[in-house]
Amino acid sequence: MTPVQRRRLVWVLLVLLASGLATTLVAFALQRNIAYLYTPSEVLRGEHGTQSNFRLGGMVVKGSFQRAEGSLDAHFVVTDGDATLPVSTSRILPDMFREDSAVVALGRLQDGVFVADEVLAKHDENYIPKEVADKMGKAHTKHDVPMPAVETR
């Protein structure tokens, strides 16, 4: 092997090693930042596993929203029609947050209460995010409970 060929081989090996290292780092970063969506029933069954952060999706139970005067601390209950899970947050809620409407919250489970770092809500009470509708639909077909009309966009 000539010195030029040897130099090229070293460069190719270094590029392959660097590419492999970069791919591995990106994969680890993405894996840590992925947040799966679960319904209250799935969370209570323990399907969320040991994930520290995940998304909770469902409908806000009518009459469950509570907020202390002069505070951002809010408490409400989310349901998928089969189970309910209390949610608390100290963040600003979106303007479109309403009771009896779809919500997706990103956070963690702590002592049986979902502590939300971020709450997402949609503007129309007839709209349920497709992921939530699919999961709630599966839960209701298992128990033969009719699902409300769902509009997907």
mmCIF file of N, CA and C in Angstrom, residues 18-140:
data_model
loop_
_atom_site.group_PDB
_atom_site.id
_atom_site.type_symbol
_atom_site.label_atom_id
_atom_site.label_comp_id
_atom_site.label_asym_id
_atom_site.label_seq_id
_atom_site.Cartn_x
_atom_site.Cartn_y
_atom_site.Cartn_z
ATOM 1 N N ALA A 18 -16.394 9.475 12.801
ATOM 2 C CA ALA A 18 -17.069 10.720 13.173
ATOM 3 C C ALA A 18 -18.562 10.650 12.857
ATOM 4 N N SER A 19 -18.908 10.079 11.716
ATOM 5 C CA SER A 19 -20.319 9.935 11.345
ATOM 6 C C SER A 19 -21.052 9.023 12.318
ATOM 7 N N GLY A 20 -20.433 7.937 12.670
ATOM 8 C CA GLY A 20 -21.037 7.013 13.632
ATOM 9 C C GLY A 20 -21.240 7.652 14.992
ATOM 10 N N LEU A 21 -20.248 8.419 15.445
ATOM 11 C CA LEU A 21 -20.355 9.106 16.723
ATOM 12 C C LEU A 21 -21.459 10.155 16.699
ATOM 13 N N ALA A 22 -21.540 10.912 15.615
ATOM 14 C CA ALA A 22 -22.585 11.934 15.489
ATOM 15 C C ALA A 22 -23.971 11.288 15.459
ATOM 16 N N THR A 23 -24.129 10.214 14.736
ATOM 17 C CA THR A 23 -25.409 9.513 14.667
ATOM 18 C C THR A 23 -25.817 8.985 16.040
ATOM 19 N N THR A 24 -24.875 8.429 16.777
ATOM 20 C CA THR A 24 -25.155 7.914 18.114
ATOM 21 C C THR A 24 -25.590 9.032 19.055
ATOM 22 N N LEU A 25 -24.907 10.158 19.017
ATOM 23 C CA LEU A 25 -25.268 11.287 19.885
ATOM 24 C C LEU A 25 -26.657 11.830 19.552
ATOM 25 N N VAL A 26 -26.966 11.939 18.276
ATOM 26 C CA VAL A 26 -28.292 12.422 17.866
ATOM 27 C C VAL A 26 -29.366 11.437 18.319
ATOM 28 N N ALA A 27 -29.134 10.152 18.168
ATOM 29 C CA ALA A 27 -30.109 9.138 18.582
ATOM 30 C C ALA A 27 -30.377 9.218 20.081
ATOM 31 N N PHE A 28 -29.331 9.373 20.895
ATOM 32 C CA PHE A 28 -29.517 9.493 22.340
ATOM 33 C C PHE A 28 -30.275 10.764 22.702
ATOM 34 N N ALA A 29 -29.967 11.868 22.044
ATOM 35 C CA ALA A 29 -30.654 13.131 22.319
ATOM 36 C C ALA A 29 -32.135 13.037 21.970
ATOM 37 N N LEU A 30 -32.456 12.448 20.833
ATOM 38 C CA LEU A 30 -33.849 12.305 20.432
ATOM 39 C C LEU A 30 -34.599 11.364 21.362
ATOM 40 N N GLN A 31 -33.963 10.307 21.786
ATOM 41 C CA GLN A 31 -34.615 9.333 22.659
ATOM 42 C C GLN A 31 -34.988 9.971 23.994
ATOM 43 N N ARG A 32 -34.153 10.837 24.517
ATOM 44 C CA ARG A 32 -34.447 11.494 25.783
ATOM 45 C C ARG A 32 -35.561 12.522 25.655
ATOM 46 N N ASN A 33 -35.726 13.116 24.480
ATOM 47 C CA ASN A 33 -36.699 14.179 24.292
ATOM 48 C C ASN A 33 -38.041 13.703 23.754
ATOM 49 N N ILE A 34 -38.172 12.431 23.443
ATOM 50 C CA ILE A 34 -39.439 11.911 22.936
ATOM 51 C C ILE A 34 -40.420 11.822 24.088
ATOM 52 N N ALA A 35 -41.634 12.308 23.859
ATOM 53 C CA ALA A 35 -42.684 12.228 24.869
ATOM 54 C C ALA A 35 -43.891 11.529 24.244
ATOM 55 N N TYR A 36 -44.200 10.334 24.711
ATOM 56 C CA TYR A 36 -45.310 9.569 24.174
ATOM 57 C C TYR A 36 -46.623 10.058 24.770
ATOM 58 N N LEU A 37 -47.718 9.858 24.051
ATOM 59 C CA LEU A 37 -49.040 10.271 24.495
ATOM 60 C C LEU A 37 -49.761 9.095 25.141
ATOM 61 N N TYR A 38 -50.279 9.309 26.330
ATOM 62 C CA TYR A 38 -51.043 8.300 27.045
ATOM 63 C C TYR A 38 -52.358 8.901 27.508
ATOM 64 N N THR A 39 -53.380 8.058 27.632
ATOM 65 C CA THR A 39 -54.661 8.481 28.186
ATOM 66 C C THR A 39 -54.642 8.200 29.688
ATOM 67 N N PRO A 40 -55.578 8.767 30.449
ATOM 68 C CA PRO A 40 -55.617 8.475 31.884
ATOM 69 C C PRO A 40 -55.712 6.978 32.202
ATOM 70 N N SER A 41 -56.481 6.232 31.410
ATOM 71 C CA SER A 41 -56.590 4.783 31.643
ATOM 72 C C SER A 41 -55.229 4.102 31.519
ATOM 73 N N GLU A 42 -54.483 4.471 30.485
ATOM 74 C CA GLU A 42 -53.162 3.865 30.269
ATOM 75 C C GLU A 42 -52.194 4.245 31.385
ATOM 76 N N VAL A 43 -52.273 5.485 31.850
ATOM 77 C CA VAL A 43 -51.386 5.921 32.935
ATOM 78 C C VAL A 43 -51.702 5.152 34.211
ATOM 79 N N LEU A 44 -52.984 5.012 34.533
ATOM 80 C CA LEU A 44 -53.367 4.305 35.751
ATOM 81 C C LEU A 44 -53.049 2.818 35.680
ATOM 82 N N ARG A 45 -53.000 2.253 34.473
ATOM 83 C CA ARG A 45 -52.587 0.852 34.313
ATOM 84 C C ARG A 45 -51.068 0.715 34.346
ATOM 85 N N GLY A 46 -50.352 1.830 34.355
ATOM 86 C CA GLY A 46 -48.897 1.797 34.422
ATOM 87 C C GLY A 46 -48.212 1.612 33.089
ATOM 88 N N GLU A 47 -48.920 1.845 31.984
ATOM 89 C CA GLU A 47 -48.339 1.643 30.663
ATOM 90 C C GLU A 47 -47.287 2.683 30.308
ATOM 91 N N HIS A 48 -47.231 3.776 31.057
ATOM 92 C CA HIS A 48 -46.220 4.807 30.766
ATOM 93 C C HIS A 48 -44.846 4.372 31.244
ATOM 94 N N GLY A 49 -44.772 3.284 31.991
ATOM 95 C CA GLY A 49 -43.493 2.730 32.423
ATOM 96 C C GLY A 49 -42.741 3.667 33.343
ATOM 97 N N THR A 50 -41.445 3.753 33.139
ATOM 98 C CA THR A 50 -40.602 4.577 34.006
ATOM 99 C C THR A 50 -40.237 5.894 33.354
ATOM 100 N N GLN A 51 -40.964 6.274 32.311
ATOM 101 C CA GLN A 51 -40.660 7.527 31.624
ATOM 102 C C GLN A 51 -40.889 8.686 32.580
ATOM 103 N N SER A 52 -39.926 9.593 32.641
ATOM 104 C CA SER A 52 -40.096 10.741 33.519
ATOM 105 C C SER A 52 -41.061 11.752 32.921
ATOM 106 N N ASN A 53 -40.967 12.033 31.631
ATOM 107 C CA ASN A 53 -41.867 12.968 30.959
ATOM 108 C C ASN A 53 -42.655 12.244 29.885
ATOM 109 N N PHE A 54 -43.952 12.526 29.838
ATOM 110 C CA PHE A 54 -44.800 12.001 28.791
ATOM 111 C C PHE A 54 -45.986 12.940 28.617
ATOM 112 N N ARG A 55 -46.761 12.712 27.565
ATOM 113 C CA ARG A 55 -47.924 13.548 27.298
ATOM 114 C C ARG A 55 -49.177 12.818 27.759
ATOM 115 N N LEU A 56 -50.074 13.572 28.367
ATOM 116 C CA LEU A 56 -51.364 13.053 28.814
ATOM 117 C C LEU A 56 -52.430 13.701 27.956
ATOM 118 N N GLY A 57 -53.293 12.900 27.342
ATOM 119 C CA GLY A 57 -54.329 13.440 26.484
ATOM 120 C C GLY A 57 -55.700 12.985 26.908
ATOM 121 N N GLY A 58 -56.674 13.850 26.765
ATOM 122 C CA GLY A 58 -58.045 13.506 27.094
ATOM 123 C C GLY A 58 -58.913 14.755 27.109
ATOM 124 N N MET A 59 -60.028 14.656 27.795
ATOM 125 C CA MET A 59 -60.978 15.759 27.908
ATOM 126 C C MET A 59 -60.950 16.295 29.341
ATOM 127 N N VAL A 60 -61.052 17.619 29.481
ATOM 128 C CA VAL A 60 -61.118 18.234 30.807
ATOM 129 C C VAL A 60 -62.528 18.001 31.343
ATOM 130 N N VAL A 61 -62.615 17.424 32.538
ATOM 131 C CA VAL A 61 -63.908 17.126 33.153
ATOM 132 C C VAL A 61 -64.615 18.425 33.515
ATOM 133 N N LYS A 62 -65.880 18.506 33.146
ATOM 134 C CA LYS A 62 -66.685 19.701 33.413
ATOM 135 C C LYS A 62 -66.813 19.897 34.928
ATOM 136 N N GLY A 63 -66.555 21.124 35.378
ATOM 137 C CA GLY A 63 -66.666 21.460 36.788
ATOM 138 C C GLY A 63 -65.443 21.114 37.624
ATOM 139 N N SER A 64 -64.374 20.665 36.983
ATOM 140 C CA SER A 64 -63.194 20.242 37.746
ATOM 141 C C SER A 64 -62.108 21.313 37.845
ATOM 142 N N PHE A 65 -62.216 22.381 37.062
ATOM 143 C CA PHE A 65 -61.155 23.393 37.031
ATOM 144 C C PHE A 65 -61.206 24.259 38.280
ATOM 145 N N GLN A 66 -60.039 24.394 38.929
ATOM 146 C CA GLN A 66 -59.911 25.235 40.118
ATOM 147 C C GLN A 66 -58.625 26.032 40.016
ATOM 148 N N ARG A 67 -58.714 27.312 40.391
ATOM 149 C CA ARG A 67 -57.527 28.156 40.420
ATOM 150 C C ARG A 67 -57.628 29.064 41.640
ATOM 151 N N ALA A 68 -56.551 29.137 42.399
ATOM 152 C CA ALA A 68 -56.516 30.013 43.573
ATOM 153 C C ALA A 68 -56.435 31.466 43.107
ATOM 154 N N GLU A 69 -57.094 32.364 43.843
ATOM 155 C CA GLU A 69 -57.069 33.786 43.515
ATOM 156 C C GLU A 69 -55.644 34.313 43.518
ATOM 157 N N GLY A 70 -55.278 35.061 42.487
ATOM 158 C CA GLY A 70 -53.968 35.694 42.411
ATOM 159 C C GLY A 70 -52.816 34.730 42.215
ATOM 160 N N SER A 71 -53.100 33.534 41.734
ATOM 161 C CA SER A 71 -52.053 32.529 41.561
ATOM 162 C C SER A 71 -52.163 31.897 40.178
ATOM 163 N N LEU A 72 -51.066 31.390 39.676
ATOM 164 C CA LEU A 72 -51.087 30.650 38.417
ATOM 165 C C LEU A 72 -51.377 29.173 38.637
ATOM 166 N N ASP A 73 -51.330 28.721 39.898
ATOM 167 C CA ASP A 73 -51.568 27.308 40.190
ATOM 168 C C ASP A 73 -52.984 26.922 39.792
ATOM 169 N N ALA A 74 -53.092 25.921 38.927
ATOM 170 C CA ALA A 74 -54.390 25.453 38.458
ATOM 171 C C ALA A 74 -54.476 23.950 38.657
ATOM 172 N N HIS A 75 -55.685 23.494 38.955
ATOM 173 C CA HIS A 75 -55.947 22.071 39.136
ATOM 174 C C HIS A 75 -57.192 21.717 38.334
ATOM 175 N N PHE A 76 -57.133 20.602 37.614
ATOM 176 C CA PHE A 76 -58.281 20.117 36.864
ATOM 177 C C PHE A 76 -58.139 18.619 36.689
ATOM 178 N N VAL A 77 -59.179 17.989 36.178
ATOM 179 C CA VAL A 77 -59.186 16.546 36.001
ATOM 180 C C VAL A 77 -59.341 16.249 34.512
ATOM 181 N N VAL A 78 -58.564 15.272 34.026
ATOM 182 C CA VAL A 78 -58.624 14.846 32.629
ATOM 183 C C VAL A 78 -59.199 13.433 32.587
ATOM 184 N N THR A 79 -60.069 13.193 31.620
ATOM 185 C CA THR A 79 -60.676 11.872 31.466
ATOM 186 C C THR A 79 -60.580 11.401 30.026
ATOM 187 N N ASP A 80 -60.628 10.083 29.861
ATOM 188 C CA ASP A 80 -60.729 9.503 28.523
ATOM 189 C C ASP A 80 -62.057 8.782 28.373
ATOM 190 N N GLY A 81 -62.942 8.965 29.337
ATOM 191 C CA GLY A 81 -64.239 8.306 29.321
ATOM 192 C C GLY A 81 -64.265 7.066 30.182
ATOM 193 N N ASP A 82 -63.107 6.498 30.480
ATOM 194 C CA ASP A 82 -63.022 5.299 31.311
ATOM 195 C C ASP A 82 -62.376 5.580 32.662
ATOM 196 N N ALA A 83 -61.436 6.495 32.704
ATOM 197 C CA ALA A 83 -60.719 6.805 33.935
ATOM 198 C C ALA A 83 -60.436 8.299 33.984
ATOM 199 N N THR A 84 -60.159 8.780 35.184
ATOM 200 C CA THR A 84 -59.822 10.189 35.356
ATOM 201 C C THR A 84 -58.476 10.305 36.053
ATOM 202 N N LEU A 85 -57.803 11.415 35.802
ATOM 203 C CA LEU A 85 -56.505 11.662 36.416
ATOM 204 C C LEU A 85 -56.412 13.143 36.756
ATOM 205 N N PRO A 86 -56.122 13.487 38.020
ATOM 206 C CA PRO A 86 -55.972 14.896 38.375
ATOM 207 C C PRO A 86 -54.695 15.482 37.785
ATOM 208 N N VAL A 87 -54.786 16.734 37.374
ATOM 209 C CA VAL A 87 -53.658 17.439 36.770
ATOM 210 C C VAL A 87 -53.456 18.743 37.525
ATOM 211 N N SER A 88 -52.209 19.091 37.762
ATOM 212 C CA SER A 88 -51.911 20.395 38.360
ATOM 213 C C SER A 88 -50.810 21.052 37.545
ATOM 214 N N THR A 89 -50.866 22.371 37.471
ATOM 215 C CA THR A 89 -49.851 23.121 36.750
ATOM 216 C C THR A 89 -49.693 24.488 37.384
ATOM 217 N N SER A 90 -48.504 25.030 37.279
ATOM 218 C CA SER A 90 -48.257 26.389 37.774
ATOM 219 C C SER A 90 -47.870 27.282 36.597
ATOM 220 N N ARG A 91 -48.178 26.834 35.403
ATOM 221 C CA ARG A 91 -47.874 27.588 34.191
ATOM 222 C C ARG A 91 -49.123 28.302 33.699
ATOM 223 N N ILE A 92 -48.923 29.246 32.798
ATOM 224 C CA ILE A 92 -50.048 29.950 32.195
ATOM 225 C C ILE A 92 -50.765 28.991 31.255
ATOM 226 N N LEU A 93 -52.081 28.915 31.398
ATOM 227 C CA LEU A 93 -52.880 28.060 30.526
ATOM 228 C C LEU A 93 -53.207 28.804 29.231
ATOM 229 N N PRO A 94 -53.355 28.086 28.127
ATOM 230 C CA PRO A 94 -53.688 28.753 26.866
ATOM 231 C C PRO A 94 -55.070 29.409 26.940
ATOM 232 N N ASP A 95 -55.270 30.445 26.150
ATOM 233 C CA ASP A 95 -56.547 31.150 26.139
ATOM 234 C C ASP A 95 -57.701 30.227 25.781
ATOM 235 N N MET A 96 -57.449 29.232 24.983
ATOM 236 C CA MET A 96 -58.510 28.339 24.524
ATOM 237 C C MET A 96 -58.776 27.178 25.472
ATOM 238 N N PHE A 97 -58.139 27.160 26.625
ATOM 239 C CA PHE A 97 -58.366 26.100 27.608
ATOM 240 C C PHE A 97 -59.788 26.241 28.155
ATOM 241 N N ARG A 98 -60.549 25.180 28.085
ATOM 242 C CA ARG A 98 -61.930 25.169 28.566
ATOM 243 C C ARG A 98 -62.234 23.807 29.194
ATOM 244 N N GLU A 99 -63.215 23.807 30.083
ATOM 245 C CA GLU A 99 -63.717 22.538 30.589
ATOM 246 C C GLU A 99 -64.503 21.860 29.484
ATOM 247 N N ASP A 100 -64.560 20.548 29.531
ATOM 248 C CA ASP A 100 -65.285 19.738 28.559
ATOM 249 C C ASP A 100 -64.719 19.903 27.142
ATOM 250 N N SER A 101 -63.394 20.119 27.036
ATOM 251 C CA SER A 101 -62.738 20.191 25.735
ATOM 252 C C SER A 101 -61.445 19.386 25.784
ATOM 253 N N ALA A 102 -60.905 19.108 24.610
ATOM 254 C CA ALA A 102 -59.699 18.287 24.512
ATOM 255 C C ALA A 102 -58.477 19.046 25.001
ATOM 256 N N VAL A 103 -57.580 18.308 25.635
ATOM 257 C CA VAL A 103 -56.353 18.898 26.150
ATOM 258 C C VAL A 103 -55.228 17.873 26.043
ATOM 259 N N VAL A 104 -54.026 18.360 25.804
ATOM 260 C CA VAL A 104 -52.823 17.532 25.838
ATOM 261 C C VAL A 104 -51.852 18.244 26.767
ATOM 262 N N ALA A 105 -51.389 17.529 27.791
ATOM 263 C CA ALA A 105 -50.480 18.116 28.774
ATOM 264 C C ALA A 105 -49.162 17.353 28.762
ATOM 265 N N LEU A 106 -48.063 18.077 28.808
ATOM 266 C CA LEU A 106 -46.736 17.477 28.855
ATOM 267 C C LEU A 106 -46.201 17.644 30.263
ATOM 268 N N GLY A 107 -45.798 16.540 30.880
ATOM 269 C CA GLY A 107 -45.294 16.617 32.249
ATOM 270 C C GLY A 107 -44.930 15.252 32.784
ATOM 271 N N ARG A 108 -45.136 15.077 34.091
ATOM 272 C CA ARG A 108 -44.742 13.834 34.757
ATOM 273 C C ARG A 108 -45.761 13.487 35.832
ATOM 274 N N LEU A 109 -45.784 12.233 36.215
ATOM 275 C CA LEU A 109 -46.669 11.751 37.265
ATOM 276 C C LEU A 109 -45.937 11.852 38.595
ATOM 277 N N GLN A 110 -46.599 12.477 39.579
ATOM 278 C CA GLN A 110 -45.974 12.676 40.886
ATOM 279 C C GLN A 110 -47.032 12.459 41.959
ATOM 280 N N ASP A 111 -46.899 11.393 42.735
ATOM 281 C CA ASP A 111 -47.827 11.062 43.823
ATOM 282 C C ASP A 111 -49.268 10.974 43.349
ATOM 283 N N GLY A 112 -49.496 10.356 42.203
ATOM 284 C CA GLY A 112 -50.844 10.157 41.683
ATOM 285 C C GLY A 112 -51.446 11.365 40.992
ATOM 286 N N VAL A 113 -50.692 12.448 40.882
ATOM 287 C CA VAL A 113 -51.154 13.664 40.212
ATOM 288 C C VAL A 113 -50.217 13.939 39.050
ATOM 289 N N PHE A 114 -50.794 14.264 37.897
ATOM 290 C CA PHE A 114 -49.985 14.612 36.737
ATOM 291 C C PHE A 114 -49.599 16.082 36.869
ATOM 292 N N VAL A 115 -48.306 16.361 36.973
ATOM 293 C CA VAL A 115 -47.799 17.728 37.079
ATOM 294 C C VAL A 115 -47.391 18.178 35.674
ATOM 295 N N ALA A 116 -48.145 19.131 35.130
ATOM 296 C CA ALA A 116 -47.952 19.553 33.748
ATOM 297 C C ALA A 116 -46.995 20.728 33.655
ATOM 298 N N ASP A 117 -46.004 20.599 32.778
ATOM 299 C CA ASP A 117 -45.090 21.696 32.477
ATOM 300 C C ASP A 117 -45.613 22.530 31.315
ATOM 301 N N GLU A 118 -46.472 21.921 30.495
ATOM 302 C CA GLU A 118 -47.041 22.606 29.345
ATOM 303 C C GLU A 118 -48.419 22.029 29.088
ATOM 304 N N VAL A 119 -49.392 22.899 28.794
ATOM 305 C CA VAL A 119 -50.753 22.466 28.503
ATOM 306 C C VAL A 119 -51.151 23.031 27.144
ATOM 307 N N LEU A 120 -51.634 22.155 26.274
ATOM 308 C CA LEU A 120 -52.078 22.556 24.941
ATOM 309 C C LEU A 120 -53.582 22.319 24.846
ATOM 310 N N ALA A 121 -54.301 23.274 24.270
ATOM 311 C CA ALA A 121 -55.749 23.144 24.116
ATOM 312 C C ALA A 121 -56.139 23.605 22.726
ATOM 313 N N LYS A 122 -57.264 23.102 22.245
ATOM 314 C CA LYS A 122 -57.771 23.488 20.930
ATOM 315 C C LYS A 122 -58.968 24.402 21.098
ATOM 316 N N HIS A 123 -59.254 25.164 20.047
ATOM 317 C CA HIS A 123 -60.270 26.206 20.105
ATOM 318 C C HIS A 123 -61.698 25.704 20.063
ATOM 319 N N ASP A 124 -61.956 24.549 19.521
ATOM 320 C CA ASP A 124 -63.317 24.093 19.315
ATOM 321 C C ASP A 124 -63.588 22.878 20.181
ATOM 322 N N GLU A 125 -64.653 22.891 20.958
ATOM 323 C CA GLU A 125 -64.940 21.775 21.859
ATOM 324 C C GLU A 125 -65.269 20.491 21.101
ATOM 325 N N ASN A 126 -65.582 20.585 19.806
ATOM 326 C CA ASN A 126 -65.851 19.386 19.022
ATOM 327 C C ASN A 126 -64.576 18.772 18.459
ATOM 328 N N TYR A 127 -63.464 19.472 18.578
ATOM 329 C CA TYR A 127 -62.203 18.981 18.023
ATOM 330 C C TYR A 127 -61.426 18.233 19.091
ATOM 331 N N ILE A 128 -60.945 17.072 18.740
ATOM 332 C CA ILE A 128 -60.052 16.304 19.606
ATOM 333 C C ILE A 128 -58.846 15.955 18.755
ATOM 334 N N PRO A 129 -57.616 16.200 19.251
ATOM 335 C CA PRO A 129 -56.439 15.830 18.463
ATOM 336 C C PRO A 129 -56.517 14.370 18.030
ATOM 337 N N LYS A 130 -56.077 14.081 16.813
ATOM 338 C CA LYS A 130 -56.205 12.748 16.237
ATOM 339 C C LYS A 130 -55.628 11.664 17.137
ATOM 340 N N GLU A 131 -54.453 11.896 17.724
ATOM 341 C CA GLU A 131 -53.855 10.901 18.609
ATOM 342 C C GLU A 131 -54.765 10.594 19.792
ATOM 343 N N VAL A 132 -55.335 11.655 20.393
ATOM 344 C CA VAL A 132 -56.211 11.471 21.553
ATOM 345 C C VAL A 132 -57.487 10.767 21.123
ATOM 346 N N ALA A 133 -58.072 11.186 19.998
ATOM 347 C CA ALA A 133 -59.305 10.565 19.513
ATOM 348 C C ALA A 133 -59.088 9.085 19.234
ATOM 349 N N ASP A 134 -57.958 8.744 18.605
ATOM 350 C CA ASP A 134 -57.668 7.343 18.312
ATOM 351 C C ASP A 134 -57.574 6.529 19.590
ATOM 352 N N LYS A 135 -56.865 7.052 20.572
ATOM 353 C CA LYS A 135 -56.693 6.314 21.823
ATOM 354 C C LYS A 135 -58.002 6.231 22.598
ATOM 355 N N MET A 136 -58.760 7.330 22.630
ATOM 356 C CA MET A 136 -60.045 7.307 23.326
ATOM 357 C C MET A 136 -61.027 6.407 22.590
ATOM 358 N N GLY A 137 -60.962 6.402 21.271
ATOM 359 C CA GLY A 137 -61.828 5.533 20.480
ATOM 360 C C GLY A 137 -61.560 4.070 20.759
ATOM 361 N N LYS A 138 -60.292 3.706 20.889
ATOM 362 C CA LYS A 138 -59.927 2.323 21.208
ATOM 363 C C LYS A 138 -60.444 1.943 22.583
ATOM 364 N N ALA A 139 -60.332 2.853 23.532
ATOM 365 C CA ALA A 139 -60.803 2.565 24.884
ATOM 366 C C ALA A 139 -62.310 2.353 24.884
ATOM 367 N N HIS A 140 -63.037 3.136 24.089
ATOM 368 C CA HIS A 140 -64.490 3.027 24.087
ATOM 369 C C HIS A 140 -64.989 1.830 23.302
#
